[in-house]
PDB file of C-alpha atoms in Angstrom:
ATOM      1  CA  MET A   1     -23.294  14.284   6.015  1.00  0.00           C
ATOM      2  CA  ASP A   2     -21.806  13.660   9.435  1.00  0.00           C
ATOM      3  CA  PHE A   3     -20.987  10.042   8.670  1.00  0.00           C
ATOM      4  CA  ILE A   4     -18.540  11.189   5.993  1.00  0.00           C
ATOM      5  CA  LEU A   5     -16.611  13.160   8.587  1.00  0.00           C
ATOM      6  CA  GLU A   6     -16.406  10.164  10.906  1.00  0.00           C
ATOM      7  CA  PRO A   7     -13.898   7.355  10.251  1.00  0.00           C
ATOM      8  CA  TRP A   8     -15.345   5.061   7.604  1.00  0.00           C
ATOM      9  CA  PRO A   9     -16.272   1.538   8.732  1.00  0.00           C
ATOM     10  CA  TRP A  10     -14.717  -1.485   7.050  1.00  0.00           C
ATOM     11  CA  TYR A  11     -17.919  -2.377   5.192  1.00  0.00           C
ATOM     12  CA  VAL A  12     -17.803   0.969   3.399  1.00  0.00           C
ATOM     13  CA  SER A  13     -14.027   1.093   2.885  1.00  0.00           C
ATOM     14  CA  GLY A  14     -13.540  -2.458   1.594  1.00  0.00           C
ATOM     15  CA  PRO A  15     -16.198  -2.183  -1.139  1.00  0.00           C
ATOM     16  CA  LEU A  16     -14.741   1.213  -2.140  1.00  0.00           C
ATOM     17  CA  ILE A  17     -11.324  -0.389  -2.642  1.00  0.00           C
ATOM     18  CA  ALA A  18     -12.981  -3.051  -4.799  1.00  0.00           C
ATOM     19  CA  PHE A  19     -14.672  -0.221  -6.710  1.00  0.00           C
ATOM     20  CA  VAL A  20     -11.286   1.450  -7.311  1.00  0.00           C
ATOM     21  CA  MET A  21      -9.989  -1.851  -8.680  1.00  0.00           C
ATOM     22  CA  PHE A  22     -13.057  -2.139 -10.916  1.00  0.00           C
ATOM     23  CA  LEU A  23     -12.613   1.401 -12.260  1.00  0.00           C
ATOM     24  CA  LEU A  24      -8.969   0.699 -13.139  1.00  0.00           C
ATOM     25  CA  LEU A  25      -9.879  -2.571 -14.894  1.00  0.00           C
ATOM     26  CA  LYS A  26     -12.670  -0.774 -16.726  1.00  0.00           C
ATOM     27  CA  VAL A  27     -10.261   1.803 -18.137  1.00  0.00           C
ATOM     28  CA  GLY A  28      -7.936  -1.010 -19.209  1.00  0.00           C
ATOM     29  CA  LYS A  29      -5.402  -0.817 -16.363  1.00  0.00           C
ATOM     30  CA  GLU A  30      -4.726  -2.765 -13.205  1.00  0.00           C
ATOM     31  CA  PHE A  31      -4.582  -1.974  -9.521  1.00  0.00           C
ATOM     32  CA  GLY A  32      -1.020  -2.082  -8.180  1.00  0.00           C
ATOM     33  CA  MET A  33       0.806   0.716  -6.405  1.00  0.00           C
ATOM     34  CA  SER A  34       4.345  -0.547  -5.810  1.00  0.00           C
ATOM     35  CA  SER A  35       5.213  -0.639  -9.521  1.00  0.00           C
ATOM     36  CA  ASN A  36       5.218   3.152  -9.309  1.00  0.00           C
ATOM     37  CA  LEU A  37       8.353   2.910  -7.187  1.00  0.00           C
ATOM     38  CA  ARG A  38      10.113   1.173 -10.066  1.00  0.00           C
ATOM     39  CA  THR A  39       8.821   3.768 -12.532  1.00  0.00           C
ATOM     40  CA  LEU A  40      10.070   6.591 -10.309  1.00  0.00           C
ATOM     41  CA  CYS A  41      13.503   4.908 -10.110  1.00  0.00           C
ATOM     42  CA  THR A  42      13.650   4.827 -13.895  1.00  0.00           C
ATOM     43  CA  ILE A  43      12.681   8.483 -14.138  1.00  0.00           C
ATOM     44  CA  CYS A  44      15.453   9.272 -11.641  1.00  0.00           C
ATOM     45  CA  GLY A  45      17.950   7.632 -14.023  1.00  0.00           C
ATOM     46  CA  ALA A  46      18.222   4.100 -12.598  1.00  0.00           C
ATOM     47  CA  ASP A  47      18.019   2.736 -16.158  1.00  0.00           C
ATOM     48  CA  LYS A  48      21.515   4.073 -16.881  1.00  0.00           C
ATOM     49  CA  ASN A  49      23.294   1.306 -15.005  1.00  0.00           C
ATOM     50  CA  CYS A  50      20.637  -1.301 -14.321  1.00  0.00           C
ATOM     51  CA  GLU A  51      18.757  -3.307 -16.883  1.00  0.00           C
ATOM     52  CA  PHE A  52      15.780  -3.932 -14.552  1.00  0.00           C
ATOM     53  CA  PHE A  53      14.845  -0.277 -14.908  1.00  0.00           C
ATOM     54  CA  CYS A  54      15.116  -0.183 -18.697  1.00  0.00           C
ATOM     55  CA  PHE A  55      11.515   0.004 -19.833  1.00  0.00           C
ATOM     56  CA  ASP A  56       9.277   2.576 -21.419  1.00  0.00           C
ATOM     57  CA  TRP A  57       8.192   4.402 -18.273  1.00  0.00           C
ATOM     58  CA  LYS A  58       5.818   6.568 -20.246  1.00  0.00           C
ATOM     59  CA  LYS A  59       3.506   3.561 -20.516  1.00  0.00           C
ATOM     60  CA  GLN A  60       3.233   3.754 -16.712  1.00  0.00           C
ATOM     61  CA  ARG A  61       2.449   7.456 -16.652  1.00  0.00           C
ATOM     62  CA  TRP A  62      -1.232   6.718 -15.944  1.00  0.00           C
ATOM     63  CA  ASN A  63      -0.246   5.026 -12.657  1.00  0.00           C
ATOM     64  CA  LEU A  64       1.817   8.044 -11.609  1.00  0.00           C
ATOM     65  CA  VAL A  65      -1.284  10.168 -12.173  1.00  0.00           C
ATOM     66  CA  VAL A  66      -3.115   7.758  -9.836  1.00  0.00           C
ATOM     67  CA  VAL A  67      -0.345   8.411  -7.281  1.00  0.00           C
ATOM     68  CA  VAL A  68      -0.821  12.174  -7.630  1.00  0.00           C
ATOM     69  CA  GLY A  69      -4.538  11.582  -7.050  1.00  0.00           C
ATOM     70  CA  THR A  70      -3.707   9.500  -3.974  1.00  0.00           C
ATOM     71  CA  ILE A  71      -1.681  12.403  -2.563  1.00  0.00           C
ATOM     72  CA  ILE A  72      -4.483  14.891  -3.271  1.00  0.00           C
ATOM     73  CA  GLY A  73      -6.991  12.444  -1.773  1.00  0.00           C
ATOM     74  CA  GLY A  74      -4.975  12.311   1.447  1.00  0.00           C
ATOM     75  CA  PHE A  75      -4.958  16.112   1.577  1.00  0.00           C
ATOM     76  CA  ILE A  76      -8.703  16.403   0.970  1.00  0.00           C
ATOM     77  CA  ALA A  77      -9.597  13.637   3.441  1.00  0.00           C
ATOM     78  CA  SER A  78      -7.472  15.009   6.265  1.00  0.00           C
ATOM     79  CA  HIS A  79      -8.296  18.693   5.761  1.00  0.00           C
ATOM     80  CA  TYR A  80     -11.932  18.695   4.669  1.00  0.00           C
ATOM     81  CA  LEU A  81     -13.464  15.303   5.423  1.00  0.00           C
ATOM     82  CA  SER A  82     -12.421  14.681   9.019  1.00  0.00           C
ATOM     83  CA  ASN A  83     -13.680  16.053  12.319  1.00  0.00           C
ATOM     84  CA  SER A  84     -10.967  14.342  14.246  1.00  0.00           C
ATOM     85  CA  THR A  85      -8.107  12.234  12.986  1.00  0.00           C
ATOM     86  CA  ALA A  86      -7.518  10.311  16.220  1.00  0.00           C
ATOM     87  CA  VAL A  87      -7.633   6.608  15.430  1.00  0.00           C
ATOM     88  CA  ASP A  88      -9.771   4.713  17.903  1.00  0.00           C
ATOM     89  CA  ILE A  89      -7.818   1.471  18.073  1.00  0.00           C
ATOM     90  CA  SER A  90      -8.690  -1.244  20.557  1.00  0.00           C
ATOM     91  CA  ALA A  91      -7.908  -0.866  24.248  1.00  0.00           C
ATOM     92  CA  ASN A  92      -5.595  -3.870  24.049  1.00  0.00           C
ATOM     93  CA  SER A  93      -3.470  -2.271  21.334  1.00  0.00           C
ATOM     94  CA  ILE A  94      -3.379   1.055  23.190  1.00  0.00           C
ATOM     95  CA  ALA A  95      -2.194  -0.700  26.320  1.00  0.00           C
ATOM     96  CA  SER A  96       0.539  -2.686  24.576  1.00  0.00           C
ATOM     97  CA  LEU A  97       1.687   0.419  22.657  1.00  0.00           C
ATOM     98  CA  LYS A  98       1.891   2.515  25.829  1.00  0.00           C
ATOM     99  CA  GLU A  99       4.051  -0.210  27.295  1.00  0.00           C
ATOM    100  CA  LEU A 100       6.396   0.189  24.310  1.00  0.00           C
ATOM    101  CA  GLY A 101       6.477   3.946  24.880  1.00  0.00           C
ATOM    102  CA  PHE A 102       3.898   5.088  22.301  1.00  0.00           C
ATOM    103  CA  ASP A 103       1.946   7.555  24.426  1.00  0.00           C
ATOM    104  CA  SER A 104       0.133   8.949  21.378  1.00  0.00           C
ATOM    105  CA  ALA A 105      -1.726   5.646  20.860  1.00  0.00           C
ATOM    106  CA  GLY A 106      -5.469   6.262  20.654  1.00  0.00           C
ATOM    107  CA  SER A 107      -5.164  10.040  20.309  1.00  0.00           C
ATOM    108  CA  SER A 108      -3.601  10.632  16.889  1.00  0.00           C
ATOM    109  CA  TYR A 109      -3.594   9.327  13.299  1.00  0.00           C
ATOM    110  CA  LEU A 110       0.077   8.351  13.289  1.00  0.00           C
ATOM    111  CA  PRO A 111       2.335   7.902  16.317  1.00  0.00           C
ATOM    112  CA  SER A 112       3.922  11.301  17.007  1.00  0.00           C
ATOM    113  CA  GLU A 113       6.866   9.276  18.366  1.00  0.00           C
ATOM    114  CA  MET A 114       7.636   8.274  14.753  1.00  0.00           C
ATOM    115  CA  PHE A 115       6.064  10.871  12.459  1.00  0.00           C
ATOM    116  CA  ASP A 116       6.365  14.197  14.252  1.00  0.00           C
ATOM    117  CA  LEU A 117       8.676  16.626  12.435  1.00  0.00           C
ATOM    118  CA  SER A 118      11.068  16.469  15.402  1.00  0.00           C
ATOM    119  CA  VAL A 119      11.977  12.858  14.519  1.00  0.00           C
ATOM    120  CA  LEU A 120      14.060  14.182  11.620  1.00  0.00           C
ATOM    121  CA  SER A 121      16.752  15.005  14.166  1.00  0.00           C
ATOM    122  CA  ASN A 122      16.285  11.752  16.080  1.00  0.00           C
ATOM    123  CA  PHE A 123      18.882   9.298  14.802  1.00  0.00           C
ATOM    124  CA  LYS A 124      17.130   6.164  16.029  1.00  0.00           C
ATOM    125  CA  ILE A 125      13.666   6.980  14.655  1.00  0.00           C
ATOM    126  CA  LEU A 126      15.094   8.318  11.420  1.00  0.00           C
ATOM    127  CA  SER A 127      16.996   5.051  10.957  1.00  0.00           C
ATOM    128  CA  LEU A 128      13.815   3.066  11.596  1.00  0.00           C
ATOM    129  CA  LEU A 129      11.905   5.038   8.952  1.00  0.00           C
ATOM    130  CA  ILE A 130      14.752   4.512   6.482  1.00  0.00           C
ATOM    131  CA  ILE A 131      14.975   0.774   7.222  1.00  0.00           C
ATOM    132  CA  GLY A 132      11.179   0.392   7.077  1.00  0.00           C
ATOM    133  CA  GLY A 133      10.922   2.195   3.751  1.00  0.00           C
ATOM    134  CA  PHE A 134      13.861   0.263   2.313  1.00  0.00           C
ATOM    135  CA  LEU A 135      12.302  -3.092   3.259  1.00  0.00           C
ATOM    136  CA  ILE A 136       8.962  -2.025   1.744  1.00  0.00           C
ATOM    137  CA  GLY A 137      10.578  -1.030  -1.560  1.00  0.00           C
ATOM    138  CA  PHE A 138      12.943  -4.001  -1.762  1.00  0.00           C
ATOM    139  CA  GLY A 139      10.366  -6.555  -0.607  1.00  0.00           C
ATOM    140  CA  SER A 140       7.477  -5.398  -2.759  1.00  0.00           C
ATOM    141  CA  ARG A 141       9.566  -5.469  -5.925  1.00  0.00           C
ATOM    142  CA  TYR A 142      11.116  -8.834  -4.995  1.00  0.00           C
ATOM    143  CA  ALA A 143       7.623 -10.226  -4.355  1.00  0.00           C
ATOM    144  CA  GLY A 144       6.333  -8.546  -7.515  1.00  0.00           C
ATOM    145  CA  GLY A 145       3.669  -6.534  -5.739  1.00  0.00           C
ATOM    146  CA  CYS A 146       2.379  -5.142  -2.481  1.00  0.00           C
ATOM    147  CA  THR A 147      -0.938  -5.073  -0.664  1.00  0.00           C
ATOM    148  CA  SER A 148      -2.832  -3.743  -3.687  1.00  0.00           C
ATOM    149  CA  GLY A 149      -1.176  -5.880  -6.346  1.00  0.00           C
ATOM    150  CA  HIS A 150      -1.172  -9.166  -4.420  1.00  0.00           C
ATOM    151  CA  ALA A 151      -3.631  -9.004  -1.505  1.00  0.00           C
ATOM    152  CA  ILE A 152      -6.368  -7.339  -3.569  1.00  0.00           C
ATOM    153  CA  SER A 153      -5.718  -7.753  -7.323  1.00  0.00           C
ATOM    154  CA  GLY A 154      -3.875 -11.079  -7.235  1.00  0.00           C
ATOM    155  CA  LEU A 155      -6.060 -12.831  -4.677  1.00  0.00           C
ATOM    156  CA  SER A 156      -9.204 -11.576  -6.454  1.00  0.00           C
ATOM    157  CA  ASN A 157      -7.935 -13.493  -9.481  1.00  0.00           C
ATOM    158  CA  LEU A 158      -7.225 -16.517  -7.217  1.00  0.00           C
ATOM    159  CA  GLN A 159      -3.502 -16.438  -7.897  1.00  0.00           C
ATOM    160  CA  LEU A 160      -1.516 -18.891  -5.765  1.00  0.00           C
ATOM    161  CA  PRO A 161       1.647 -16.717  -6.036  1.00  0.00           C
ATOM    162  CA  SER A 162      -0.314 -13.859  -4.476  1.00  0.00           C
ATOM    163  CA  LEU A 163      -1.462 -16.087  -1.628  1.00  0.00           C
ATOM    164  CA  ILE A 164       2.165 -17.056  -0.950  1.00  0.00           C
ATOM    165  CA  ALA A 165       3.150 -13.370  -1.022  1.00  0.00           C
ATOM    166  CA  VAL A 166       0.349 -12.392   1.373  1.00  0.00           C
ATOM    167  CA  ILE A 167       1.365 -15.198   3.752  1.00  0.00           C
ATOM    168  CA  GLY A 168       4.870 -13.712   3.550  1.00  0.00           C
ATOM    169  CA  PHE A 169       3.523 -10.213   4.292  1.00  0.00           C
ATOM    170  CA  PHE A 170       1.914 -11.564   7.450  1.00  0.00           C
ATOM    171  CA  ILE A 171       4.929 -13.581   8.570  1.00  0.00           C
ATOM    172  CA  GLY A 172       7.053 -10.423   8.196  1.00  0.00           C
ATOM    173  CA  GLY A 173       4.544  -8.175   9.935  1.00  0.00           C
ATOM    174  CA  LEU A 174       3.988 -10.580  12.818  1.00  0.00           C
ATOM    175  CA  VAL A 175       7.719 -11.074  13.348  1.00  0.00           C
ATOM    176  CA  MET A 176       8.245  -7.304  13.334  1.00  0.00           C
ATOM    177  CA  VAL A 177       5.445  -6.423  15.732  1.00  0.00           C
ATOM    178  CA  HIS A 178       5.713  -9.374  18.124  1.00  0.00           C
ATOM    179  CA  LEU A 179       9.390 -10.303  18.152  1.00  0.00           C
ATOM    180  CA  LEU A 180      11.276  -7.198  17.037  1.00  0.00           C
ATOM    181  CA  PHE A 181       9.218  -4.313  18.472  1.00  0.00           C
ATOM    182  CA  PRO A 182      10.074  -5.289  22.091  1.00  0.00           C
ATOM    183  CA  LEU A 183      13.776  -5.193  21.114  1.00  0.00           C
ATOM    184  CA  ILE A 184      13.524  -1.950  19.112  1.00  0.00           C
ATOM    185  CA  PHE A 185      11.277   0.209  21.310  1.00  0.00           C
TER     186      PHE A 185
ATOM    187  CA  MET B   1      -5.508  12.514 -23.328  1.00  0.00           C
ATOM    188  CA  MET B   2      -6.684  15.227 -20.919  1.00  0.00           C
ATOM    189  CA  LYS B   3      -9.902  13.357 -20.214  1.00  0.00           C
ATOM    190  CA  LYS B   4      -7.992  10.152 -19.479  1.00  0.00           C
ATOM    191  CA  THR B   5      -5.600  11.961 -17.168  1.00  0.00           C
ATOM    192  CA  ILE B   6      -8.503  13.400 -15.205  1.00  0.00           C
ATOM    193  CA  THR B   7     -10.049   9.920 -14.956  1.00  0.00           C
ATOM    194  CA  TYR B   8      -6.853   8.466 -13.448  1.00  0.00           C
ATOM    195  CA  LEU B   9      -6.554  11.463 -11.148  1.00  0.00           C
ATOM    196  CA  VAL B  10     -10.113  11.040  -9.861  1.00  0.00           C
ATOM    197  CA  ILE B  11      -9.630   7.279  -9.345  1.00  0.00           C
ATOM    198  CA  GLY B  12      -6.448   8.065  -7.391  1.00  0.00           C
ATOM    199  CA  MET B  13      -8.272  10.671  -5.308  1.00  0.00           C
ATOM    200  CA  LEU B  14     -11.027   8.196  -4.473  1.00  0.00           C
ATOM    201  CA  PHE B  15      -8.350   5.677  -3.472  1.00  0.00           C
ATOM    202  CA  GLY B  16      -6.447   8.244  -1.386  1.00  0.00           C
ATOM    203  CA  ILE B  17      -9.568   9.453   0.414  1.00  0.00           C
ATOM    204  CA  THR B  18     -10.626   5.850   1.085  1.00  0.00           C
ATOM    205  CA  MET B  19      -7.183   4.947   2.435  1.00  0.00           C
ATOM    206  CA  PHE B  20      -7.224   7.919   4.816  1.00  0.00           C
ATOM    207  CA  LYS B  21     -10.851   7.678   5.939  1.00  0.00           C
ATOM    208  CA  SER B  22     -10.728   3.902   6.400  1.00  0.00           C
ATOM    209  CA  GLU B  23      -7.651   4.468   8.586  1.00  0.00           C
ATOM    210  CA  ALA B  24      -5.855   1.785   6.550  1.00  0.00           C
ATOM    211  CA  ALA B  25      -3.168   4.475   6.196  1.00  0.00           C
ATOM    212  CA  SER B  26      -2.765   4.649   9.966  1.00  0.00           C
ATOM    213  CA  TRP B  27       0.308   3.048  11.494  1.00  0.00           C
ATOM    214  CA  PHE B  28      -1.852   2.240  14.524  1.00  0.00           C
ATOM    215  CA  ARG B  29      -4.327   0.191  12.457  1.00  0.00           C
ATOM    216  CA  ILE B  30      -1.494  -1.867  10.967  1.00  0.00           C
ATOM    217  CA  TYR B  31      -0.095  -2.515  14.441  1.00  0.00           C
ATOM    218  CA  GLU B  32      -3.563  -3.479  15.702  1.00  0.00           C
ATOM    219  CA  MET B  33      -4.024  -5.824  12.736  1.00  0.00           C
ATOM    220  CA  PHE B  34      -0.780  -7.675  13.472  1.00  0.00           C
ATOM    221  CA  GLN B  35      -1.834  -7.890  17.131  1.00  0.00           C
ATOM    222  CA  PHE B  36      -5.191  -9.420  16.076  1.00  0.00           C
ATOM    223  CA  ASP B  37      -6.822  -6.874  18.388  1.00  0.00           C
ATOM    224  CA  ALA B  38      -9.597  -5.762  16.024  1.00  0.00           C
ATOM    225  CA  PHE B  39     -11.525  -6.934  12.987  1.00  0.00           C
ATOM    226  CA  HIS B  40     -11.288  -3.566  11.199  1.00  0.00           C
ATOM    227  CA  MET B  41      -8.356  -4.217   8.796  1.00  0.00           C
ATOM    228  CA  TYR B  42      -9.457  -7.802   8.154  1.00  0.00           C
ATOM    229  CA  GLY B  43     -12.925  -6.480   7.348  1.00  0.00           C
ATOM    230  CA  ILE B  44     -11.511  -3.965   4.860  1.00  0.00           C
ATOM    231  CA  ILE B  45      -9.235  -6.436   3.057  1.00  0.00           C
ATOM    232  CA  GLY B  46     -11.738  -9.294   3.347  1.00  0.00           C
ATOM    233  CA  SER B  47     -14.725  -7.384   1.945  1.00  0.00           C
ATOM    234  CA  ALA B  48     -12.633  -5.835  -0.852  1.00  0.00           C
ATOM    235  CA  LEU B  49     -11.416  -9.317  -1.677  1.00  0.00           C
ATOM    236  CA  ALA B  50     -14.836 -11.001  -1.527  1.00  0.00           C
ATOM    237  CA  ILE B  51     -16.227  -8.437  -3.950  1.00  0.00           C
ATOM    238  CA  GLY B  52     -13.044  -8.608  -6.032  1.00  0.00           C
ATOM    239  CA  VAL B  53     -13.270 -12.400  -6.476  1.00  0.00           C
ATOM    240  CA  VAL B  54     -16.872 -12.165  -7.683  1.00  0.00           C
ATOM    241  CA  MET B  55     -16.013  -9.173  -9.881  1.00  0.00           C
ATOM    242  CA  VAL B  56     -13.155 -10.968 -11.637  1.00  0.00           C
ATOM    243  CA  GLN B  57     -15.326 -14.054 -12.218  1.00  0.00           C
ATOM    244  CA  VAL B  58     -18.136 -11.958 -13.690  1.00  0.00           C
ATOM    245  CA  ILE B  59     -15.708 -10.005 -15.902  1.00  0.00           C
ATOM    246  CA  LYS B  60     -14.179 -13.274 -17.188  1.00  0.00           C
ATOM    247  CA  ARG B  61     -17.463 -15.096 -17.796  1.00  0.00           C
ATOM    248  CA  LYS B  62     -19.352 -12.200 -19.336  1.00  0.00           C
ATOM    249  CA  HIS B  63     -16.297 -11.149 -21.374  1.00  0.00           C
ATOM    250  CA  ILE B  64     -16.712  -7.584 -20.166  1.00  0.00           C
ATOM    251  CA  LYS B  65     -14.829  -5.000 -22.218  1.00  0.00           C
ATOM    252  CA  ASP B  66     -12.898  -1.993 -21.047  1.00  0.00           C
ATOM    253  CA  THR B  67     -13.586   1.553 -22.230  1.00  0.00           C
ATOM    254  CA  THR B  68     -11.287   1.071 -25.224  1.00  0.00           C
ATOM    255  CA  GLY B  69     -13.434  -1.856 -26.388  1.00  0.00           C
ATOM    256  CA  LYS B  70     -10.864  -4.513 -25.513  1.00  0.00           C
ATOM    257  CA  GLU B  71     -11.915  -7.496 -23.445  1.00  0.00           C
ATOM    258  CA  ILE B  72     -10.576  -7.163 -19.889  1.00  0.00           C
ATOM    259  CA  SER B  73      -7.917  -9.820 -19.390  1.00  0.00           C
ATOM    260  CA  PHE B  74      -5.912 -11.020 -16.409  1.00  0.00           C
ATOM    261  CA  SER B  75      -2.374 -12.253 -16.794  1.00  0.00           C
ATOM    262  CA  PRO B  76      -1.499 -15.145 -14.453  1.00  0.00           C
ATOM    263  CA  LYS B  77       1.567 -14.600 -12.282  1.00  0.00           C
ATOM    264  CA  ASP B  78       4.644 -16.799 -12.776  1.00  0.00           C
ATOM    265  CA  MET B  79       4.829 -19.567 -10.211  1.00  0.00           C
ATOM    266  CA  SER B  80       7.612 -19.539  -7.644  1.00  0.00           C
ATOM    267  CA  ILE B  81       7.721 -19.994  -3.906  1.00  0.00           C
ATOM    268  CA  SER B  82      11.007 -18.412  -2.852  1.00  0.00           C
ATOM    269  CA  ARG B  83      10.393 -15.150  -4.647  1.00  0.00           C
ATOM    270  CA  TYR B  84       6.948 -14.505  -3.183  1.00  0.00           C
ATOM    271  CA  LEU B  85       7.701 -15.873   0.266  1.00  0.00           C
ATOM    272  CA  ILE B  86      11.064 -14.157   0.831  1.00  0.00           C
ATOM    273  CA  GLY B  87      10.002 -10.962  -0.904  1.00  0.00           C
ATOM    274  CA  GLY B  88       6.735 -11.041   0.995  1.00  0.00           C
ATOM    275  CA  ILE B  89       8.429 -11.481   4.360  1.00  0.00           C
ATOM    276  CA  ILE B  90      10.810  -8.582   3.641  1.00  0.00           C
ATOM    277  CA  PHE B  91       7.870  -6.409   2.628  1.00  0.00           C
ATOM    278  CA  GLY B  92       5.920  -7.462   5.731  1.00  0.00           C
ATOM    279  CA  LEU B  93       8.803  -6.494   8.026  1.00  0.00           C
ATOM    280  CA  GLY B  94       8.800  -3.019   6.480  1.00  0.00           C
ATOM    281  CA  TRP B  95       5.008  -2.780   6.542  1.00  0.00           C
ATOM    282  CA  GLY B  96       4.942  -3.599  10.260  1.00  0.00           C
ATOM    283  CA  LEU B  97       7.738  -1.151  11.049  1.00  0.00           C
ATOM    284  CA  ALA B  98       6.786   1.869   8.930  1.00  0.00           C
ATOM    285  CA  GLY B  99       3.062   1.065   9.104  1.00  0.00           C
ATOM    286  CA  ALA B 100       2.388   2.111   5.524  1.00  0.00           C
ATOM    287  CA  CYS B 101       2.364   0.286   2.216  1.00  0.00           C
ATOM    288  CA  PRO B 102       3.120   1.826  -1.206  1.00  0.00           C
ATOM    289  CA  GLY B 103      -0.378   3.340  -1.651  1.00  0.00           C
ATOM    290  CA  PRO B 104      -1.050   4.831   1.776  1.00  0.00           C
ATOM    291  CA  MET B 105       2.457   6.319   2.042  1.00  0.00           C
ATOM    292  CA  PHE B 106       1.414   8.805  -0.646  1.00  0.00           C
ATOM    293  CA  THR B 107      -1.914   9.441   1.083  1.00  0.00           C
ATOM    294  CA  LEU B 108       0.026  10.318   4.237  1.00  0.00           C
ATOM    295  CA  LEU B 109       2.252  12.691   2.295  1.00  0.00           C
ATOM    296  CA  GLY B 110      -0.863  14.518   1.097  1.00  0.00           C
ATOM    297  CA  ALA B 111      -2.244  14.548   4.637  1.00  0.00           C
ATOM    298  CA  GLY B 112       0.857  16.507   5.633  1.00  0.00           C
ATOM    299  CA  PHE B 113       2.965  13.973   7.526  1.00  0.00           C
ATOM    300  CA  LEU B 114       6.284  15.088   6.107  1.00  0.00           C
ATOM    301  CA  PRO B 115       8.535  12.422   7.742  1.00  0.00           C
ATOM    302  CA  ILE B 116       6.759   9.875   5.498  1.00  0.00           C
ATOM    303  CA  LEU B 117       8.950  11.335   2.740  1.00  0.00           C
ATOM    304  CA  VAL B 118      11.877   9.559   4.404  1.00  0.00           C
ATOM    305  CA  VAL B 119       9.943   6.294   4.039  1.00  0.00           C
ATOM    306  CA  ILE B 120       9.074   7.042   0.395  1.00  0.00           C
ATOM    307  CA  VAL B 121      12.641   7.927  -0.600  1.00  0.00           C
ATOM    308  CA  SER B 122      13.949   4.844   1.232  1.00  0.00           C
ATOM    309  CA  ALA B 123      11.369   2.688  -0.557  1.00  0.00           C
ATOM    310  CA  LEU B 124      12.719   4.038  -3.865  1.00  0.00           C
ATOM    311  CA  LEU B 125      16.223   3.169  -2.715  1.00  0.00           C
ATOM    312  CA  GLY B 126      15.072  -0.331  -1.710  1.00  0.00           C
ATOM    313  CA  THR B 127      13.481  -0.802  -5.125  1.00  0.00           C
ATOM    314  CA  TYR B 128      16.711   0.352  -6.791  1.00  0.00           C
ATOM    315  CA  VAL B 129      18.884  -1.997  -4.724  1.00  0.00           C
ATOM    316  CA  TYR B 130      16.522  -4.874  -5.596  1.00  0.00           C
ATOM    317  CA  GLY B 131      17.048  -4.011  -9.263  1.00  0.00           C
ATOM    318  CA  LEU B 132      20.822  -4.160  -8.794  1.00  0.00           C
ATOM    319  CA  LEU B 133      20.784  -7.480  -6.910  1.00  0.00           C
ATOM    320  CA  ARG B 134      17.974  -9.123  -8.845  1.00  0.00           C
ATOM    321  CA  ASN B 135      20.133 -11.560 -10.810  1.00  0.00           C
ATOM    322  CA  LYS B 136      21.808 -12.800  -7.635  1.00  0.00           C
ATOM    323  CA  LEU B 137      18.586 -13.456  -5.708  1.00  0.00           C
ATOM    324  CA  PRO B 138      16.564 -16.706  -5.779  1.00  0.00           C
ATOM    325  CA  HIS B 139      13.357 -16.206  -7.792  1.00  0.00           C
TER     326      HIS B 139
END
């Protein structure tokens, strides 16, 4: 049972993601997480002044249940299925992160410099989380999907639009990490 | 109804556990991926994709049905370059910065990282602003 408590290798995790996609297809749905953000906007009343949010959100209720499951899964995995949650990233990444001021690199799951409760009173970090989240929400809806909808579902169906989106994801990520991180941190 | 709800819940739990245990929900793994410092994330996405491509082909050729008895179908996405490229780049910038995409951010909430709520609420705001500006953006 010990292997379950260790971090799962890619060759276990990747097939499991494919299995999740299969299960959703088998029950007549599709794998895509960012559409839930739109559904949640509608539930919050965004349909009152914006036509994009006028749709029958109840048809998307199943996906919100998947989200609830995702939250519970995170709780179970972190509390009951993990000996340690330190992420053993490569020495190169640890070194470059320490240079940027991320001393928690290699010893925690998320950088405490960005996700410790104390950041809520840190204007700079709080702004970065807000900007990051905003770009994720805006970009995924603009692109019509995120990592699950395009990189997994779309590419599995050999969709050229998904390939273009994934190339975009990487351009954005590379620009952020290589060009902007040295300016931000 | 109840049975279906439990099915979706269990699928979500499997997804959430996989996201956490694979460390795909870790900001550090996303950083490492964009630094090309390890194969881990590429292995996860690549193996999921390799199996996914075969799976979709098999489903299409064998006309496999879903649990309701309807043949599983895939709707092709509308072609455009600007929409996917610009939207994709904006998403990628956020992914690199916040280190979480729209699935894992909920996994992290369950794992107890409360500041991720700021990211989630901001993602909702970003989605809303996209909805407001949609007609003015190139698609």
